Amino acid sequence: LPDPSLPAELIPVGSDLRRGVGLSNFRSLRGEFTAPENAGFLSFSLGVPNTLRYPTLAQARPSVRVELESASGGRIERRFNLRETSESARWQHVRVPLKNFSKERIRLNFSLEANREVEALCAVSDVRVHVPSHDSPSVLLVTSDTHRADHLGIAKSGVDILTPNLDSLADDGILFENCYTATNVTNPSHIALMTAVHPRDTMILNNYRPLIEEANTLAEQFREAGYATIAVTSANHLGHEGSGLGQGFDRMYRPRSPQISAKHSIDVLDYYLREYEDTPVFVWLHTFDAHTPYAPPAPFDDLYYSSEADPFDP
């Protein structure tokens, strides 16, 4: 787990990576912040990576105690049991209202309590103090992996294909008819998109060499502007470990299998967004369905064949 004295890093709990640091029952985490003038929230996530989970009984499960104390003596204390023995470990997302602390300086303390002499560990991530916002626009970036530009109905390129939802986006927005990717390889092209730097200069030409941390990414710019940043990728090699594109994202999903369907990715994103309903977000959703293996679900598997044609006839 990342040392609390160093910058936070992405920490995996299953396929869900969130930016945070480590917490131990031998050392607490402390910090300070100024509460918003309006009714705001302190929010954070707690999780135990699979490699650090303990084979303990439920009654011996560690808990995290969160203490907030204002300069005027106001105090909030909460305790949260860790789900470390769950077969399907997940992050726990927590929101603490700050309505009684308007504009006050708050001391914050996280401590891990465990009924054992050995060290217990967990991660504290995505710590934010925020006020519900309904004015700032959220931004959604969708990338469709290996999707040819002429395979769009709106392209009118003579290809027999129906893409009504993408056509609708183009009708209501701006369609770039003369636009090219930097390369035809997944990771280098997405890295170029996220950094505005050509593969010639990043020198990343394959799916196995990650972006260096010193690079400046689109997600980092959004996070510096106060946005929550979320990435959901449908291919394992585009995850942070393989691409380095997790930098700047508060939260990132990458499948443990080689790839997953867009439906699965959208379900994950929908689950994530429930925790950000009152916060402007920058979202990157990566889909892989246009890529091999070509296995569209029914009824799209034979949509472009006549009733007499057999799509499985060699």
Short mmCIF file of C-alpha atoms in Angstrom, two decimals:
data_model
loop_
_atom_site.label_atom_id
_atom_site.label_comp_id
_atom_site.label_asym_id
_atom_site.label_seq_id
_atom_site.Cartn_x
_atom_site.Cartn_y
_atom_site.Cartn_z
CA LEU A 1 0.00 0.00 0.00
CA PRO A 2 1.24 3.54 -0.74
CA ASP A 3 3.01 5.25 2.15
CA PRO A 4 0.85 8.10 3.56
CA SER A 5 3.81 10.47 3.47
CA LEU A 6 4.05 10.07 -0.32
CA PRO A 7 1.56 10.94 -3.09
CA ALA A 8 -1.50 8.72 -3.34
CA GLU A 9 -1.52 5.92 -5.91
CA LEU A 10 -4.15 3.72 -7.56
CA ILE A 11 -4.90 0.72 -5.32
CA PRO A 12 -6.71 -2.37 -6.71
CA VAL A 13 -9.52 -4.10 -4.84
CA GLY A 14 -10.56 -6.71 -7.37
CA SER A 15 -10.89 -4.93 -10.72
CA ASP A 16 -11.67 -1.56 -9.10
CA LEU A 17 -8.68 0.80 -8.67
CA ARG A 18 -9.05 3.91 -6.51
CA ARG A 19 -6.48 6.56 -5.63
CA GLY A 20 -5.40 6.40 -2.00
CA VAL A 21 -2.85 5.51 0.69
CA GLY A 22 -2.38 2.80 3.28
CA LEU A 23 -3.74 2.76 6.83
CA SER A 24 -2.31 0.53 9.57
CA ASN A 25 -3.45 -0.23 13.13
CA PHE A 26 0.08 0.82 14.11
CA ARG A 27 -0.25 4.31 12.57
CA SER A 28 -3.23 6.60 12.06
CA LEU A 29 -3.80 9.10 9.25
CA ARG A 30 -4.28 12.77 10.11
CA GLY A 31 -5.18 15.85 8.14
CA GLU A 32 -6.97 19.19 8.20
CA PHE A 33 -9.45 20.97 5.94
CA THR A 34 -11.83 23.92 5.98
CA ALA A 35 -15.49 22.94 5.86
CA PRO A 36 -17.57 24.50 3.06
CA GLU A 37 -19.87 27.40 3.85
CA ASN A 38 -22.88 25.51 2.56
CA ALA A 39 -23.90 22.02 3.56
CA GLY A 40 -21.07 19.89 2.20
CA PHE A 41 -19.76 16.37 2.61
CA LEU A 42 -16.59 14.54 3.47
CA SER A 43 -16.49 11.42 1.30
CA PHE A 44 -13.96 8.60 1.05
CA SER A 45 -13.63 4.89 0.26
CA LEU A 46 -12.25 2.03 2.36
CA GLY A 47 -10.95 -1.25 0.97
CA VAL A 48 -8.67 -4.21 1.59
CA PRO A 49 -6.76 -5.52 -1.45
CA ASN A 50 -7.14 -9.26 -1.98
CA THR A 51 -3.52 -9.98 -1.10
CA LEU A 52 -3.97 -8.31 2.31
CA ARG A 53 -7.25 -9.93 3.35
CA TYR A 54 -7.20 -11.99 6.52
CA PRO A 55 -8.68 -15.46 7.13
CA THR A 56 -10.39 -14.27 10.31
CA LEU A 57 -13.79 -14.72 11.85
CA ALA A 58 -16.33 -11.96 11.36
CA GLN A 59 -16.23 -10.97 15.04
CA ALA A 60 -12.47 -10.34 14.75
CA ARG A 61 -12.89 -8.10 11.71
CA PRO A 62 -11.01 -4.78 11.88
CA SER A 63 -12.88 -1.47 11.79
CA VAL A 64 -11.93 2.04 10.74
CA ARG A 65 -12.73 4.91 13.12
CA VAL A 66 -13.12 8.35 11.59
CA GLU A 67 -12.97 11.41 13.89
CA LEU A 68 -13.70 15.03 12.94
CA GLU A 69 -13.14 17.85 15.43
CA SER A 70 -13.66 21.56 14.83
CA ALA A 71 -11.84 24.48 16.43
CA SER A 72 -15.02 25.33 18.37
CA GLY A 73 -15.21 21.86 19.91
CA GLY A 74 -17.73 20.27 17.57
CA ARG A 75 -17.12 16.58 17.04
CA ILE A 76 -18.22 13.68 14.81
CA GLU A 77 -17.08 10.08 15.28
CA ARG A 78 -18.00 7.18 12.99
CA ARG A 79 -16.87 3.54 12.87
CA PHE A 80 -16.98 1.27 9.82
CA ASN A 81 -16.37 -2.49 9.80
CA LEU A 82 -14.17 -3.70 6.94
CA ARG A 83 -15.53 -6.33 4.56
CA GLU A 84 -12.20 -8.09 4.43
CA THR A 85 -13.57 -11.64 4.65
CA SER A 86 -16.00 -11.22 1.75
CA GLU A 87 -15.45 -13.54 -1.22
CA SER A 88 -16.18 -10.65 -3.57
CA ALA A 89 -14.27 -7.80 -1.95
CA ARG A 90 -15.47 -4.30 -2.81
CA TRP A 91 -14.64 -0.78 -1.82
CA GLN A 92 -16.93 0.79 0.77
CA HIS A 93 -17.91 4.35 -0.14
CA VAL A 94 -18.75 6.66 2.78
CA ARG A 95 -20.25 10.17 2.95
CA VAL A 96 -20.24 12.20 6.16
CA PRO A 97 -22.41 15.39 6.23
CA LEU A 98 -20.60 18.56 7.38
CA LYS A 99 -23.65 20.80 7.90
CA ASN A 100 -22.69 21.65 11.51
CA PHE A 101 -19.15 22.75 10.58
CA SER A 102 -19.76 25.67 8.19
CA LYS A 103 -16.46 27.43 7.30
CA GLU A 104 -14.70 25.93 10.34
CA ARG A 105 -11.22 24.43 10.34
CA ILE A 106 -11.58 20.68 10.89
CA ARG A 107 -9.04 18.16 12.17
CA LEU A 108 -9.53 14.72 10.59
CA ASN A 109 -8.21 11.41 11.91
CA PHE A 110 -8.48 7.89 10.46
CA SER A 111 -7.49 4.99 12.73
CA LEU A 112 -7.67 1.24 12.13
CA GLU A 113 -8.73 -0.84 15.12
CA ALA A 114 -7.97 -4.58 15.13
CA ASN A 115 -8.18 -7.25 17.80
CA ARG A 116 -4.79 -8.75 17.05
CA GLU A 117 -1.12 -8.24 17.73
CA VAL A 118 -0.08 -8.48 14.07
CA GLU A 119 -0.38 -5.49 11.78
CA ALA A 120 -3.75 -4.96 10.12
CA LEU A 121 -3.92 -2.93 6.90
CA CYS A 122 -6.46 -1.28 4.65
CA ALA A 123 -6.60 1.47 2.04
CA VAL A 124 -8.21 4.90 2.39
CA SER A 125 -8.95 6.40 -1.01
CA ASP A 126 -10.79 9.10 -2.96
CA VAL A 127 -10.91 11.48 0.04
CA ARG A 128 -12.87 14.60 -0.99
CA VAL A 129 -14.59 17.55 0.64
CA HIS A 130 -17.28 18.84 -1.67
CA VAL A 131 -20.50 20.80 -1.94
CA PRO A 132 -23.35 19.47 -4.11
CA SER A 133 -23.10 21.15 -7.50
CA HIS A 134 -25.70 21.31 -10.25
CA ASP A 135 -24.09 23.98 -12.46
CA SER A 136 -20.75 22.58 -13.63
CA PRO A 137 -21.12 20.40 -16.74
CA SER A 138 -19.93 16.81 -16.57
CA VAL A 139 -17.82 15.55 -19.47
CA LEU A 140 -18.10 12.07 -21.01
CA LEU A 141 -15.42 10.69 -23.36
CA VAL A 142 -16.34 7.41 -25.08
CA THR A 143 -13.76 5.52 -27.14
CA SER A 144 -14.81 2.62 -29.37
CA ASP A 145 -11.77 0.39 -29.86
CA THR A 146 -10.79 -0.36 -33.51
CA HIS A 147 -14.03 1.18 -34.82
CA ARG A 148 -13.50 2.21 -38.43
CA ALA A 149 -14.64 5.71 -39.32
CA ASP A 150 -16.45 4.49 -42.45
CA HIS A 151 -18.47 1.99 -40.39
CA LEU A 152 -20.91 4.65 -39.23
CA GLY A 153 -24.26 5.33 -40.84
CA ILE A 154 -23.62 9.06 -40.62
CA ALA A 155 -20.40 8.63 -42.64
CA LYS A 156 -22.46 7.81 -45.78
CA SER A 157 -19.50 5.84 -47.08
CA GLY A 158 -21.49 3.13 -48.85
CA VAL A 159 -21.03 0.61 -46.02
CA ASP A 160 -24.25 -1.26 -45.19
CA ILE A 161 -24.38 -0.59 -41.45
CA LEU A 162 -26.84 0.86 -38.94
CA THR A 163 -25.53 3.00 -36.07
CA PRO A 164 -28.61 5.03 -35.05
CA ASN A 165 -27.37 6.17 -31.64
CA LEU A 166 -24.02 7.41 -32.92
CA ASP A 167 -25.80 9.04 -35.87
CA SER A 168 -28.08 10.85 -33.42
CA LEU A 169 -25.06 12.19 -31.52
CA ALA A 170 -23.63 13.48 -34.77
CA ASP A 171 -26.94 15.09 -35.79
CA ASP A 172 -27.20 16.94 -32.47
CA GLY A 173 -23.52 17.84 -32.20
CA ILE A 174 -20.44 18.19 -34.37
CA LEU A 175 -19.17 15.45 -36.68
CA PHE A 176 -15.51 15.60 -37.69
CA GLU A 177 -15.31 14.11 -41.18
CA ASN A 178 -11.54 14.41 -41.53
CA CYS A 179 -10.12 13.07 -38.27
CA TYR A 180 -7.45 10.42 -37.75
CA THR A 181 -6.12 8.40 -34.85
CA ALA A 182 -2.38 8.66 -34.19
CA THR A 183 -1.89 4.91 -34.64
CA ASN A 184 -3.92 1.71 -35.03
CA VAL A 185 -2.73 0.16 -31.73
CA THR A 186 -4.95 0.51 -28.65
CA ASN A 187 -2.63 1.79 -25.93
CA PRO A 188 -0.48 4.16 -28.04
CA SER A 189 -3.55 5.72 -29.66
CA HIS A 190 -5.33 6.27 -26.33
CA ILE A 191 -2.13 7.64 -24.78
CA ALA A 192 -1.84 10.11 -27.67
CA LEU A 193 -5.48 11.10 -27.17
CA MET A 194 -5.02 11.63 -23.42
CA THR A 195 -1.73 13.55 -23.65
CA ALA A 196 -1.90 15.31 -27.06
CA VAL A 197 1.57 13.86 -27.70
CA HIS A 198 2.30 11.78 -30.82
CA PRO A 199 3.63 8.18 -30.44
CA ARG A 200 6.77 9.44 -32.19
CA ASP A 201 7.45 11.49 -29.06
CA THR A 202 6.04 9.24 -26.32
CA MET A 203 7.93 6.35 -27.99
CA ILE A 204 5.07 4.04 -26.95
CA LEU A 205 4.27 1.80 -29.92
CA ASN A 206 2.73 -1.30 -28.31
CA ASN A 207 0.28 -2.38 -25.60
CA TYR A 208 2.93 -3.25 -23.04
CA ARG A 209 4.91 -0.07 -22.38
CA PRO A 210 3.16 2.30 -19.92
CA LEU A 211 3.14 6.08 -19.95
CA ILE A 212 5.66 7.71 -17.61
CA GLU A 213 4.28 9.46 -14.52
CA GLU A 214 5.81 12.80 -15.54
CA ALA A 215 3.43 13.02 -18.51
CA ASN A 216 0.56 15.49 -18.28
CA THR A 217 -2.82 13.88 -18.97
CA LEU A 218 -6.34 15.09 -19.68
CA ALA A 219 -7.59 13.45 -16.48
CA GLU A 220 -5.00 15.32 -14.41
CA GLN A 221 -6.19 18.60 -15.90
CA PHE A 222 -9.81 17.83 -15.01
CA ARG A 223 -8.87 16.77 -11.49
CA GLU A 224 -6.91 19.98 -10.94
CA ALA A 225 -10.04 21.88 -12.06
CA GLY A 226 -12.04 20.24 -9.25
CA TYR A 227 -13.68 17.40 -11.16
CA ALA A 228 -14.04 13.86 -9.92
CA THR A 229 -12.39 11.62 -12.53
CA ILE A 230 -13.51 8.10 -13.45
CA ALA A 231 -12.26 5.64 -16.06
CA VAL A 232 -13.89 2.35 -17.05
CA THR A 233 -11.96 0.28 -19.59
CA SER A 234 -13.12 -2.89 -21.35
CA ALA A 235 -9.67 -4.35 -22.10
CA ASN A 236 -7.22 -5.51 -19.45
CA HIS A 237 -4.12 -4.17 -21.21
CA LEU A 238 -5.58 -0.63 -21.15
CA GLY A 239 -5.68 -0.67 -17.34
CA HIS A 240 -3.22 1.46 -15.39
CA GLU A 241 -0.69 -1.34 -14.89
CA GLY A 242 -0.27 -1.79 -18.65
CA SER A 243 -0.94 1.69 -20.00
CA GLY A 244 -0.07 4.15 -17.22
CA LEU A 245 -3.31 6.00 -18.06
CA GLY A 246 -4.68 5.74 -14.54
CA GLN A 247 -2.76 8.87 -13.56
CA GLY A 248 -5.22 11.66 -12.95
CA PHE A 249 -8.15 9.32 -12.35
CA ASP A 250 -9.62 9.02 -8.87
CA ARG A 251 -11.13 5.70 -9.85
CA MET A 252 -10.40 3.22 -12.62
CA TYR A 253 -11.91 -0.12 -13.60
CA ARG A 254 -10.05 -2.63 -15.72
CA PRO A 255 -11.21 -6.24 -16.20
CA ARG A 256 -9.12 -9.13 -14.97
CA SER A 257 -10.11 -11.08 -18.11
CA PRO A 258 -8.65 -9.95 -21.48
CA GLN A 259 -11.82 -8.06 -22.41
CA ILE A 260 -15.46 -7.55 -21.44
CA SER A 261 -18.59 -6.34 -23.21
CA ALA A 262 -19.73 -2.73 -23.36
CA LYS A 263 -22.84 -3.72 -21.41
CA HIS A 264 -20.67 -4.92 -18.53
CA SER A 265 -18.58 -1.74 -18.61
CA ILE A 266 -21.66 0.49 -18.69
CA ASP A 267 -23.13 -1.39 -15.72
CA VAL A 268 -19.89 -0.75 -13.80
CA LEU A 269 -19.94 2.92 -14.73
CA ASP A 270 -23.57 3.24 -13.68
CA TYR A 271 -22.65 1.74 -10.30
CA TYR A 272 -19.75 4.19 -9.87
CA LEU A 273 -21.76 7.26 -10.87
CA ARG A 274 -24.27 6.71 -8.07
CA GLU A 275 -21.59 8.02 -5.71
CA TYR A 276 -21.15 11.23 -7.74
CA GLU A 277 -24.71 12.38 -8.40
CA ASP A 278 -24.03 15.88 -7.07
CA THR A 279 -20.45 16.27 -8.33
CA PRO A 280 -19.15 17.31 -11.77
CA VAL A 281 -17.28 14.36 -13.26
CA PHE A 282 -14.93 13.64 -16.14
CA VAL A 283 -15.63 10.11 -17.35
CA TRP A 284 -13.67 8.03 -19.83
CA LEU A 285 -15.63 4.97 -21.01
CA HIS A 286 -13.71 2.60 -23.24
CA THR A 287 -15.63 -0.07 -25.21
CA PHE A 288 -14.16 -3.05 -27.02
CA ASP A 289 -17.09 -4.67 -28.85
CA ALA A 290 -16.01 -3.61 -32.36
CA HIS A 291 -12.70 -5.43 -31.76
CA THR A 292 -12.06 -9.14 -32.24
CA PRO A 293 -13.39 -11.64 -31.31
CA TYR A 294 -16.38 -10.79 -33.50
CA ALA A 295 -19.27 -12.13 -31.43
CA PRO A 296 -22.25 -9.76 -31.54
CA PRO A 297 -25.25 -10.83 -29.45
CA ALA A 298 -28.61 -11.68 -30.99
CA PRO A 299 -30.32 -10.21 -32.93
CA PHE A 300 -27.26 -8.39 -34.29
CA ASP A 301 -25.33 -11.57 -35.10
CA ASP A 302 -27.30 -12.08 -38.34
CA LEU A 303 -28.69 -8.58 -38.85
CA TYR A 304 -26.84 -8.03 -42.14
CA TYR A 305 -27.56 -11.43 -43.68
CA SER A 306 -30.58 -12.20 -45.86
CA SER A 307 -33.03 -14.84 -44.71
CA GLU A 308 -31.50 -17.34 -47.17
CA ALA A 309 -27.89 -16.74 -46.12
CA ASP A 310 -26.13 -18.77 -43.44
CA PRO A 311 -23.54 -16.60 -41.65
CA PHE A 312 -21.68 -19.75 -40.55
CA ASP A 313 -21.34 -21.23 -44.01
CA PRO A 314 -17.61 -21.12 -44.94
#
